[in-house]
Amino acid sequence: MAADDDPHTPDRTAPDPAAGLRMLEGYLYWQAETDRAQQEAERFADLLPWLTTGQREEVVRLYRQQRLDSSRAFVERIARRARRLQREYATRYQQLRIRVLAATFAAAAGLAAADAFLHQSG
């Protein structure tokens, strides 16, 4: 049986289910944000009853667009911060792993030296 035929070998061409779920979650989040922006824009336009139909539509469109631009900028700032923290924590984790590994080797070397010394003296 070739490695390509092994059902336990991950298919590197298959889409990542977690990535697909994240994309779906992002899409649903943005759809909800778009709906909220539209509702807020319409509520705002309702406060201006003297607007003509065309003016009202333009106010709703501009308000909605401004709200979505602000939301997009906020989400992008949060995403950049999350990526920065992820890199920072990954670096710290790697440094901690190196320290633990070095301490383990030092302890093992110390034990081996102590054992050799005890066997040599005794």
PDB file of N, CA and C in Angstrom, residues 26-108:
ATOM      1  N   GLY A  26     -16.527  34.370  10.169  1.00  0.00           N
ATOM      2  CA  GLY A  26     -16.260  35.748   9.753  1.00  0.00           C
ATOM      3  C   GLY A  26     -17.341  36.283   8.836  1.00  0.00           C
ATOM      4  N   TYR A  27     -17.766  35.440   7.904  1.00  0.00           N
ATOM      5  CA  TYR A  27     -18.829  35.844   6.978  1.00  0.00           C
ATOM      6  C   TYR A  27     -20.113  36.135   7.746  1.00  0.00           C
ATOM      7  N   LEU A  28     -20.505  35.247   8.652  1.00  0.00           N
ATOM      8  CA  LEU A  28     -21.739  35.441   9.419  1.00  0.00           C
ATOM      9  C   LEU A  28     -21.637  36.669  10.321  1.00  0.00           C
ATOM     10  N   TYR A  29     -20.462  36.867  10.921  1.00  0.00           N
ATOM     11  CA  TYR A  29     -20.259  38.048  11.752  1.00  0.00           C
ATOM     12  C   TYR A  29     -20.450  39.312  10.922  1.00  0.00           C
ATOM     13  N   TRP A  30     -19.843  39.342   9.738  1.00  0.00           N
ATOM     14  CA  TRP A  30     -19.918  40.545   8.917  1.00  0.00           C
ATOM     15  C   TRP A  30     -21.345  40.772   8.404  1.00  0.00           C
ATOM     16  N   GLN A  31     -22.061  39.715   8.114  1.00  0.00           N
ATOM     17  CA  GLN A  31     -23.457  39.879   7.702  1.00  0.00           C
ATOM     18  C   GLN A  31     -24.280  40.493   8.834  1.00  0.00           C
ATOM     19  N   ALA A  32     -24.049  40.027  10.060  1.00  0.00           N
ATOM     20  CA  ALA A  32     -24.758  40.580  11.219  1.00  0.00           C
ATOM     21  C   ALA A  32     -24.369  42.051  11.416  1.00  0.00           C
ATOM     22  N   GLU A  33     -23.104  42.362  11.224  1.00  0.00           N
ATOM     23  CA  GLU A  33     -22.642  43.748  11.364  1.00  0.00           C
ATOM     24  C   GLU A  33     -23.274  44.636  10.298  1.00  0.00           C
ATOM     25  N   THR A  34     -23.398  44.115   9.083  1.00  0.00           N
ATOM     26  CA  THR A  34     -24.045  44.858   7.997  1.00  0.00           C
ATOM     27  C   THR A  34     -25.513  45.121   8.326  1.00  0.00           C
ATOM     28  N   ASP A  35     -26.179  44.119   8.861  1.00  0.00           N
ATOM     29  CA  ASP A  35     -27.590  44.294   9.253  1.00  0.00           C
ATOM     30  C   ASP A  35     -27.723  45.340  10.353  1.00  0.00           C
ATOM     31  N   ARG A  36     -26.835  45.296  11.335  1.00  0.00           N
ATOM     32  CA  ARG A  36     -26.887  46.294  12.421  1.00  0.00           C
ATOM     33  C   ARG A  36     -26.641  47.694  11.879  1.00  0.00           C
ATOM     34  N   ALA A  37     -25.688  47.824  10.977  1.00  0.00           N
ATOM     35  CA  ALA A  37     -25.390  49.136  10.388  1.00  0.00           C
ATOM     36  C   ALA A  37     -26.602  49.668   9.625  1.00  0.00           C
ATOM     37  N   GLN A  38     -27.257  48.789   8.902  1.00  0.00           N
ATOM     38  CA  GLN A  38     -28.450  49.201   8.144  1.00  0.00           C
ATOM     39  C   GLN A  38     -29.553  49.658   9.104  1.00  0.00           C
ATOM     40  N   GLN A  39     -29.780  48.898  10.158  1.00  0.00           N
ATOM     41  CA  GLN A  39     -30.816  49.262  11.135  1.00  0.00           C
ATOM     42  C   GLN A  39     -30.501  50.591  11.805  1.00  0.00           C
ATOM     43  N   GLU A  40     -29.236  50.789  12.190  1.00  0.00           N
ATOM     44  CA  GLU A  40     -28.852  52.052  12.819  1.00  0.00           C
ATOM     45  C   GLU A  40     -29.028  53.214  11.851  1.00  0.00           C
ATOM     46  N   ALA A  41     -28.662  53.006  10.607  1.00  0.00           N
ATOM     47  CA  ALA A  41     -28.802  54.063   9.599  1.00  0.00           C
ATOM     48  C   ALA A  41     -30.270  54.431   9.401  1.00  0.00           C
ATOM     49  N   GLU A  42     -31.121  53.435   9.374  1.00  0.00           N
ATOM     50  CA  GLU A  42     -32.550  53.713   9.196  1.00  0.00           C
ATOM     51  C   GLU A  42     -33.129  54.416  10.421  1.00  0.00           C
ATOM     52  N   ARG A  43     -32.693  54.017  11.609  1.00  0.00           N
ATOM     53  CA  ARG A  43     -33.163  54.703  12.832  1.00  0.00           C
ATOM     54  C   ARG A  43     -32.701  56.161  12.837  1.00  0.00           C
ATOM     55  N   PHE A  44     -31.481  56.384  12.403  1.00  0.00           N
ATOM     56  CA  PHE A  44     -30.972  57.749  12.334  1.00  0.00           C
ATOM     57  C   PHE A  44     -31.790  58.572  11.336  1.00  0.00           C
ATOM     58  N   ALA A  45     -32.041  58.009  10.175  1.00  0.00           N
ATOM     59  CA  ALA A  45     -32.818  58.729   9.157  1.00  0.00           C
ATOM     60  C   ALA A  45     -34.244  58.996   9.643  1.00  0.00           C
ATOM     61  N   ASP A  46     -34.764  58.104  10.486  1.00  0.00           N
ATOM     62  CA  ASP A  46     -36.109  58.317  11.042  1.00  0.00           C
ATOM     63  C   ASP A  46     -36.155  59.573  11.918  1.00  0.00           C
ATOM     64  N   LEU A  47     -35.016  59.977  12.461  1.00  0.00           N
ATOM     65  CA  LEU A  47     -34.959  61.181  13.285  1.00  0.00           C
ATOM     66  C   LEU A  47     -35.028  62.455  12.451  1.00  0.00           C
ATOM     67  N   LEU A  48     -34.967  62.306  11.154  1.00  0.00           N
ATOM     68  CA  LEU A  48     -34.975  63.444  10.228  1.00  0.00           C
ATOM     69  C   LEU A  48     -36.201  63.341   9.302  1.00  0.00           C
ATOM     70  N   PRO A  49     -37.392  63.567   9.831  1.00  0.00           N
ATOM     71  CA  PRO A  49     -38.609  63.323   9.055  1.00  0.00           C
ATOM     72  C   PRO A  49     -38.797  64.278   7.875  1.00  0.00           C
ATOM     73  N   TRP A  50     -38.081  65.372   7.817  1.00  0.00           N
ATOM     74  CA  TRP A  50     -38.242  66.332   6.744  1.00  0.00           C
ATOM     75  C   TRP A  50     -37.502  65.949   5.465  1.00  0.00           C
ATOM     76  N   LEU A  51     -36.700  64.870   5.517  1.00  0.00           N
ATOM     77  CA  LEU A  51     -35.965  64.447   4.326  1.00  0.00           C
ATOM     78  C   LEU A  51     -36.907  63.910   3.254  1.00  0.00           C
ATOM     79  N   THR A  52     -36.560  64.210   2.007  1.00  0.00           N
ATOM     80  CA  THR A  52     -37.298  63.593   0.901  1.00  0.00           C
ATOM     81  C   THR A  52     -36.888  62.129   0.825  1.00  0.00           C
ATOM     82  N   THR A  53     -37.585  61.344   0.038  1.00  0.00           N
ATOM     83  CA  THR A  53     -37.248  59.922  -0.099  1.00  0.00           C
ATOM     84  C   THR A  53     -35.817  59.747  -0.592  1.00  0.00           C
ATOM     85  N   GLY A  54     -35.432  60.511  -1.588  1.00  0.00           N
ATOM     86  CA  GLY A  54     -34.071  60.418  -2.123  1.00  0.00           C
ATOM     87  C   GLY A  54     -33.030  60.833  -1.109  1.00  0.00           C
ATOM     88  N   GLN A  55     -33.313  61.912  -0.367  1.00  0.00           N
ATOM     89  CA  GLN A  55     -32.378  62.364   0.659  1.00  0.00           C
ATOM     90  C   GLN A  55     -32.245  61.318   1.764  1.00  0.00           C
ATOM     91  N   ARG A  56     -33.381  60.751   2.140  1.00  0.00           N
ATOM     92  CA  ARG A  56     -33.364  59.727   3.196  1.00  0.00           C
ATOM     93  C   ARG A  56     -32.514  58.534   2.770  1.00  0.00           C
ATOM     94  N   GLU A  57     -32.707  58.103   1.522  1.00  0.00           N
ATOM     95  CA  GLU A  57     -31.924  56.967   1.018  1.00  0.00           C
ATOM     96  C   GLU A  57     -30.433  57.286   1.029  1.00  0.00           C
ATOM     97  N   GLU A  58     -30.088  58.534   0.662  1.00  0.00           N
ATOM     98  CA  GLU A  58     -28.681  58.929   0.657  1.00  0.00           C
ATOM     99  C   GLU A  58     -28.117  58.986   2.080  1.00  0.00           C
ATOM    100  N   VAL A  59     -28.887  59.513   3.031  1.00  0.00           N
ATOM    101  CA  VAL A  59     -28.440  59.556   4.423  1.00  0.00           C
ATOM    102  C   VAL A  59     -28.238  58.139   4.946  1.00  0.00           C
ATOM    103  N   VAL A  60     -29.175  57.245   4.662  1.00  0.00           N
ATOM    104  CA  VAL A  60     -29.057  55.851   5.107  1.00  0.00           C
ATOM    105  C   VAL A  60     -27.818  55.216   4.492  1.00  0.00           C
ATOM    106  N   ARG A  61     -27.608  55.435   3.198  1.00  0.00           N
ATOM    107  CA  ARG A  61     -26.446  54.849   2.518  1.00  0.00           C
ATOM    108  C   ARG A  61     -25.137  55.364   3.117  1.00  0.00           C
ATOM    109  N   LEU A  62     -25.035  56.675   3.314  1.00  0.00           N
ATOM    110  CA  LEU A  62     -23.808  57.264   3.856  1.00  0.00           C
ATOM    111  C   LEU A  62     -23.561  56.833   5.304  1.00  0.00           C
ATOM    112  N   TYR A  63     -24.610  56.824   6.112  1.00  0.00           N
ATOM    113  CA  TYR A  63     -24.469  56.423   7.511  1.00  0.00           C
ATOM    114  C   TYR A  63     -24.034  54.965   7.591  1.00  0.00           C
ATOM    115  N   ARG A  64     -24.699  54.121   6.797  1.00  0.00           N
ATOM    116  CA  ARG A  64     -24.371  52.692   6.782  1.00  0.00           C
ATOM    117  C   ARG A  64     -22.913  52.494   6.376  1.00  0.00           C
ATOM    118  N   GLN A  65     -22.477  53.198   5.329  1.00  0.00           N
ATOM    119  CA  GLN A  65     -21.103  53.041   4.849  1.00  0.00           C
ATOM    120  C   GLN A  65     -20.103  53.512   5.898  1.00  0.00           C
ATOM    121  N   GLN A  66     -20.400  54.638   6.541  1.00  0.00           N
ATOM    122  CA  GLN A  66     -19.503  55.136   7.593  1.00  0.00           C
ATOM    123  C   GLN A  66     -19.404  54.136   8.734  1.00  0.00           C
ATOM    124  N   ARG A  67     -20.535  53.589   9.115  1.00  0.00           N
ATOM    125  CA  ARG A  67     -20.570  52.605  10.214  1.00  0.00           C
ATOM    126  C   ARG A  67     -19.780  51.355   9.850  1.00  0.00           C
ATOM    127  N   LEU A  68     -19.932  50.866   8.619  1.00  0.00           N
ATOM    128  CA  LEU A  68     -19.192  49.674   8.188  1.00  0.00           C
ATOM    129  C   LEU A  68     -17.697  49.958   8.071  1.00  0.00           C
ATOM    130  N   ASP A  69     -17.336  51.164   7.615  1.00  0.00           N
ATOM    131  CA  ASP A  69     -15.914  51.522   7.548  1.00  0.00           C
ATOM    132  C   ASP A  69     -15.301  51.531   8.951  1.00  0.00           C
ATOM    133  N   SER A  70     -16.022  52.094   9.904  1.00  0.00           N
ATOM    134  CA  SER A  70     -15.542  52.126  11.288  1.00  0.00           C
ATOM    135  C   SER A  70     -15.416  50.709  11.849  1.00  0.00           C
ATOM    136  N   SER A  71     -16.410  49.878  11.575  1.00  0.00           N
ATOM    137  CA  SER A  71     -16.378  48.495  12.064  1.00  0.00           C
ATOM    138  C   SER A  71     -15.211  47.735  11.454  1.00  0.00           C
ATOM    139  N   ARG A  72     -14.991  47.912  10.165  1.00  0.00           N
ATOM    140  CA  ARG A  72     -13.887  47.215   9.494  1.00  0.00           C
ATOM    141  C   ARG A  72     -12.548  47.645  10.088  1.00  0.00           C
ATOM    142  N   ALA A  73     -12.375  48.951  10.321  1.00  0.00           N
ATOM    143  CA  ALA A  73     -11.124  49.441  10.899  1.00  0.00           C
ATOM    144  C   ALA A  73     -10.928  48.855  12.302  1.00  0.00           C
ATOM    145  N   PHE A  74     -11.992  48.779  13.083  1.00  0.00           N
ATOM    146  CA  PHE A  74     -11.908  48.211  14.428  1.00  0.00           C
ATOM    147  C   PHE A  74     -11.509  46.745  14.380  1.00  0.00           C
ATOM    148  N   VAL A  75     -12.153  45.974  13.519  1.00  0.00           N
ATOM    149  CA  VAL A  75     -11.851  44.541  13.399  1.00  0.00           C
ATOM    150  C   VAL A  75     -10.410  44.338  12.934  1.00  0.00           C
ATOM    151  N   GLU A  76      -9.951  45.165  12.011  1.00  0.00           N
ATOM    152  CA  GLU A  76      -8.575  45.038  11.530  1.00  0.00           C
ATOM    153  C   GLU A  76      -7.572  45.360  12.636  1.00  0.00           C
ATOM    154  N   ARG A  77      -7.862  46.375  13.469  1.00  0.00           N
ATOM    155  CA  ARG A  77      -6.974  46.678  14.599  1.00  0.00           C
ATOM    156  C   ARG A  77      -6.928  45.509  15.575  1.00  0.00           C
ATOM    157  N   ILE A  78      -8.068  44.931  15.869  1.00  0.00           N
ATOM    158  CA  ILE A  78      -8.121  43.795  16.790  1.00  0.00           C
ATOM    159  C   ILE A  78      -7.352  42.606  16.207  1.00  0.00           C
ATOM    160  N   ALA A  79      -7.524  42.353  14.918  1.00  0.00           N
ATOM    161  CA  ALA A  79      -6.838  41.227  14.271  1.00  0.00           C
ATOM    162  C   ALA A  79      -5.321  41.425  14.299  1.00  0.00           C
ATOM    163  N   ARG A  80      -4.872  42.661  14.030  1.00  0.00           N
ATOM    164  CA  ARG A  80      -3.418  42.927  14.092  1.00  0.00           C
ATOM    165  C   ARG A  80      -2.887  42.696  15.501  1.00  0.00           C
ATOM    166  N   ARG A  81      -3.628  43.157  16.487  1.00  0.00           N
ATOM    167  CA  ARG A  81      -3.213  42.972  17.885  1.00  0.00           C
ATOM    168  C   ARG A  81      -3.164  41.484  18.241  1.00  0.00           C
ATOM    169  N   ALA A  82      -4.163  40.742  17.793  1.00  0.00           N
ATOM    170  CA  ALA A  82      -4.193  39.302  18.083  1.00  0.00           C
ATOM    171  C   ALA A  82      -3.002  38.594  17.438  1.00  0.00           C
ATOM    172  N   ARG A  83      -2.666  38.960  16.201  1.00  0.00           N
ATOM    173  CA  ARG A  83      -1.503  38.344  15.534  1.00  0.00           C
ATOM    174  C   ARG A  83      -0.208  38.704  16.251  1.00  0.00           C
ATOM    175  N   ARG A  84      -0.100  39.961  16.696  1.00  0.00           N
ATOM    176  CA  ARG A  84       1.087  40.390  17.429  1.00  0.00           C
ATOM    177  C   ARG A  84       1.222  39.610  18.739  1.00  0.00           C
ATOM    178  N   LEU A  85       0.128  39.461  19.460  1.00  0.00           N
ATOM    179  CA  LEU A  85       0.164  38.693  20.714  1.00  0.00           C
ATOM    180  C   LEU A  85       0.490  37.230  20.455  1.00  0.00           C
ATOM    181  N   GLN A  86      -0.067  36.683  19.386  1.00  0.00           N
ATOM    182  CA  GLN A  86       0.206  35.282  19.057  1.00  0.00           C
ATOM    183  C   GLN A  86       1.700  35.078  18.796  1.00  0.00           C
ATOM    184  N   ARG A  87       2.308  35.988  18.032  1.00  0.00           N
ATOM    185  CA  ARG A  87       3.760  35.878  17.779  1.00  0.00           C
ATOM    186  C   ARG A  87       4.552  36.032  19.072  1.00  0.00           C
ATOM    187  N   GLU A  88       4.146  36.995  19.897  1.00  0.00           N
ATOM    188  CA  GLU A  88       4.845  37.237  21.158  1.00  0.00           C
ATOM    189  C   GLU A  88       4.769  36.014  22.075  1.00  0.00           C
ATOM    190  N   TYR A  89       3.593  35.439  22.209  1.00  0.00           N
ATOM    191  CA  TYR A  89       3.448  34.272  23.078  1.00  0.00           C
ATOM    192  C   TYR A  89       4.141  33.046  22.506  1.00  0.00           C
ATOM    193  N   ALA A  90       4.140  32.916  21.187  1.00  0.00           N
ATOM    194  CA  ALA A  90       4.851  31.789  20.572  1.00  0.00           C
ATOM    195  C   ALA A  90       6.353  31.907  20.851  1.00  0.00           C
ATOM    196  N   THR A  91       6.879  33.118  20.773  1.00  0.00           N
ATOM    197  CA  THR A  91       8.298  33.343  21.063  1.00  0.00           C
ATOM    198  C   THR A  91       8.602  33.014  22.522  1.00  0.00           C
ATOM    199  N   ARG A  92       7.743  33.490  23.426  1.00  0.00           N
ATOM    200  CA  ARG A  92       7.955  33.205  24.851  1.00  0.00           C
ATOM    201  C   ARG A  92       7.868  31.702  25.130  1.00  0.00           C
ATOM    202  N   TYR A  93       6.916  31.042  24.497  1.00  0.00           N
ATOM    203  CA  TYR A  93       6.765  29.604  24.690  1.00  0.00           C
ATOM    204  C   TYR A  93       8.012  28.869  24.199  1.00  0.00           C
ATOM    205  N   GLN A  94       8.528  29.272  23.061  1.00  0.00           N
ATOM    206  CA  GLN A  94       9.735  28.638  22.515  1.00  0.00           C
ATOM    207  C   GLN A  94      10.918  28.854  23.450  1.00  0.00           C
ATOM    208  N   GLN A  95      11.049  30.072  23.986  1.00  0.00           N
ATOM    209  CA  GLN A  95      12.144  30.340  24.925  1.00  0.00           C
ATOM    210  C   GLN A  95      12.000  29.489  26.189  1.00  0.00           C
ATOM    211  N   LEU A  96      10.777  29.361  26.676  1.00  0.00           N
ATOM    212  CA  LEU A  96      10.533  28.537  27.862  1.00  0.00           C
ATOM    213  C   LEU A  96      10.869  27.076  27.581  1.00  0.00           C
ATOM    214  N   ARG A  97      10.489  26.569  26.424  1.00  0.00           N
ATOM    215  CA  ARG A  97      10.817  25.188  26.059  1.00  0.00           C
ATOM    216  C   ARG A  97      12.325  24.977  26.040  1.00  0.00           C
ATOM    217  N   ILE A  98      13.058  25.941  25.488  1.00  0.00           N
ATOM    218  CA  ILE A  98      14.520  25.832  25.428  1.00  0.00           C
ATOM    219  C   ILE A  98      15.108  25.806  26.836  1.00  0.00           C
ATOM    220  N   ARG A  99      14.594  26.694  27.708  1.00  0.00           N
ATOM    221  CA  ARG A  99      15.098  26.729  29.091  1.00  0.00           C
ATOM    222  C   ARG A  99      14.809  25.420  29.820  1.00  0.00           C
ATOM    223  N   VAL A 100      13.618  24.890  29.661  1.00  0.00           N
ATOM    224  CA  VAL A 100      13.258  23.636  30.332  1.00  0.00           C
ATOM    225  C   VAL A 100      14.122  22.496  29.797  1.00  0.00           C
ATOM    226  N   LEU A 101      14.317  22.460  28.498  1.00  0.00           N
ATOM    227  CA  LEU A 101      15.158  21.430  27.900  1.00  0.00           C
ATOM    228  C   LEU A 101      16.598  21.549  28.403  1.00  0.00           C
ATOM    229  N   ALA A 102      17.122  22.773  28.468  1.00  0.00           N
ATOM    230  CA  ALA A 102      18.485  22.974  28.970  1.00  0.00           C
ATOM    231  C   ALA A 102      18.586  22.562  30.431  1.00  0.00           C
ATOM    232  N   ALA A 103      17.586  22.917  31.230  1.00  0.00           N
ATOM    233  CA  ALA A 103      17.596  22.538  32.645  1.00  0.00           C
ATOM    234  C   ALA A 103      17.521  21.025  32.795  1.00  0.00           C
ATOM    235  N   THR A 104      16.732  20.376  31.948  1.00  0.00           N
ATOM    236  CA  THR A 104      16.617  18.914  31.990  1.00  0.00           C
ATOM    237  C   THR A 104      17.952  18.265  31.649  1.00  0.00           C
ATOM    238  N   PHE A 105      18.601  18.756  30.590  1.00  0.00           N
ATOM    239  CA  PHE A 105      19.913  18.204  30.224  1.00  0.00           C
ATOM    240  C   PHE A 105      20.941  18.468  31.317  1.00  0.00           C
ATOM    241  N   ALA A 106      20.909  19.654  31.907  1.00  0.00           N
ATOM    242  CA  ALA A 106      21.861  19.977  32.981  1.00  0.00           C
ATOM    243  C   ALA A 106      21.628  19.069  34.186  1.00  0.00           C
ATOM    244  N   ALA A 107      20.360  18.849  34.524  1.00  0.00           N
ATOM    245  CA  ALA A 107      20.045  17.968  35.653  1.00  0.00           C
ATOM    246  C   ALA A 107      20.484  16.541  35.353  1.00  0.00           C
ATOM    247  N   ALA A 108      20.226  16.078  34.121  1.00  0.00           N
ATOM    248  CA  ALA A 108      20.622  14.719  33.742  1.00  0.00           C
ATOM    249  C   ALA A 108      22.143  14.584  33.760  1.00  0.00           C
TER     250      ALA A 108
END
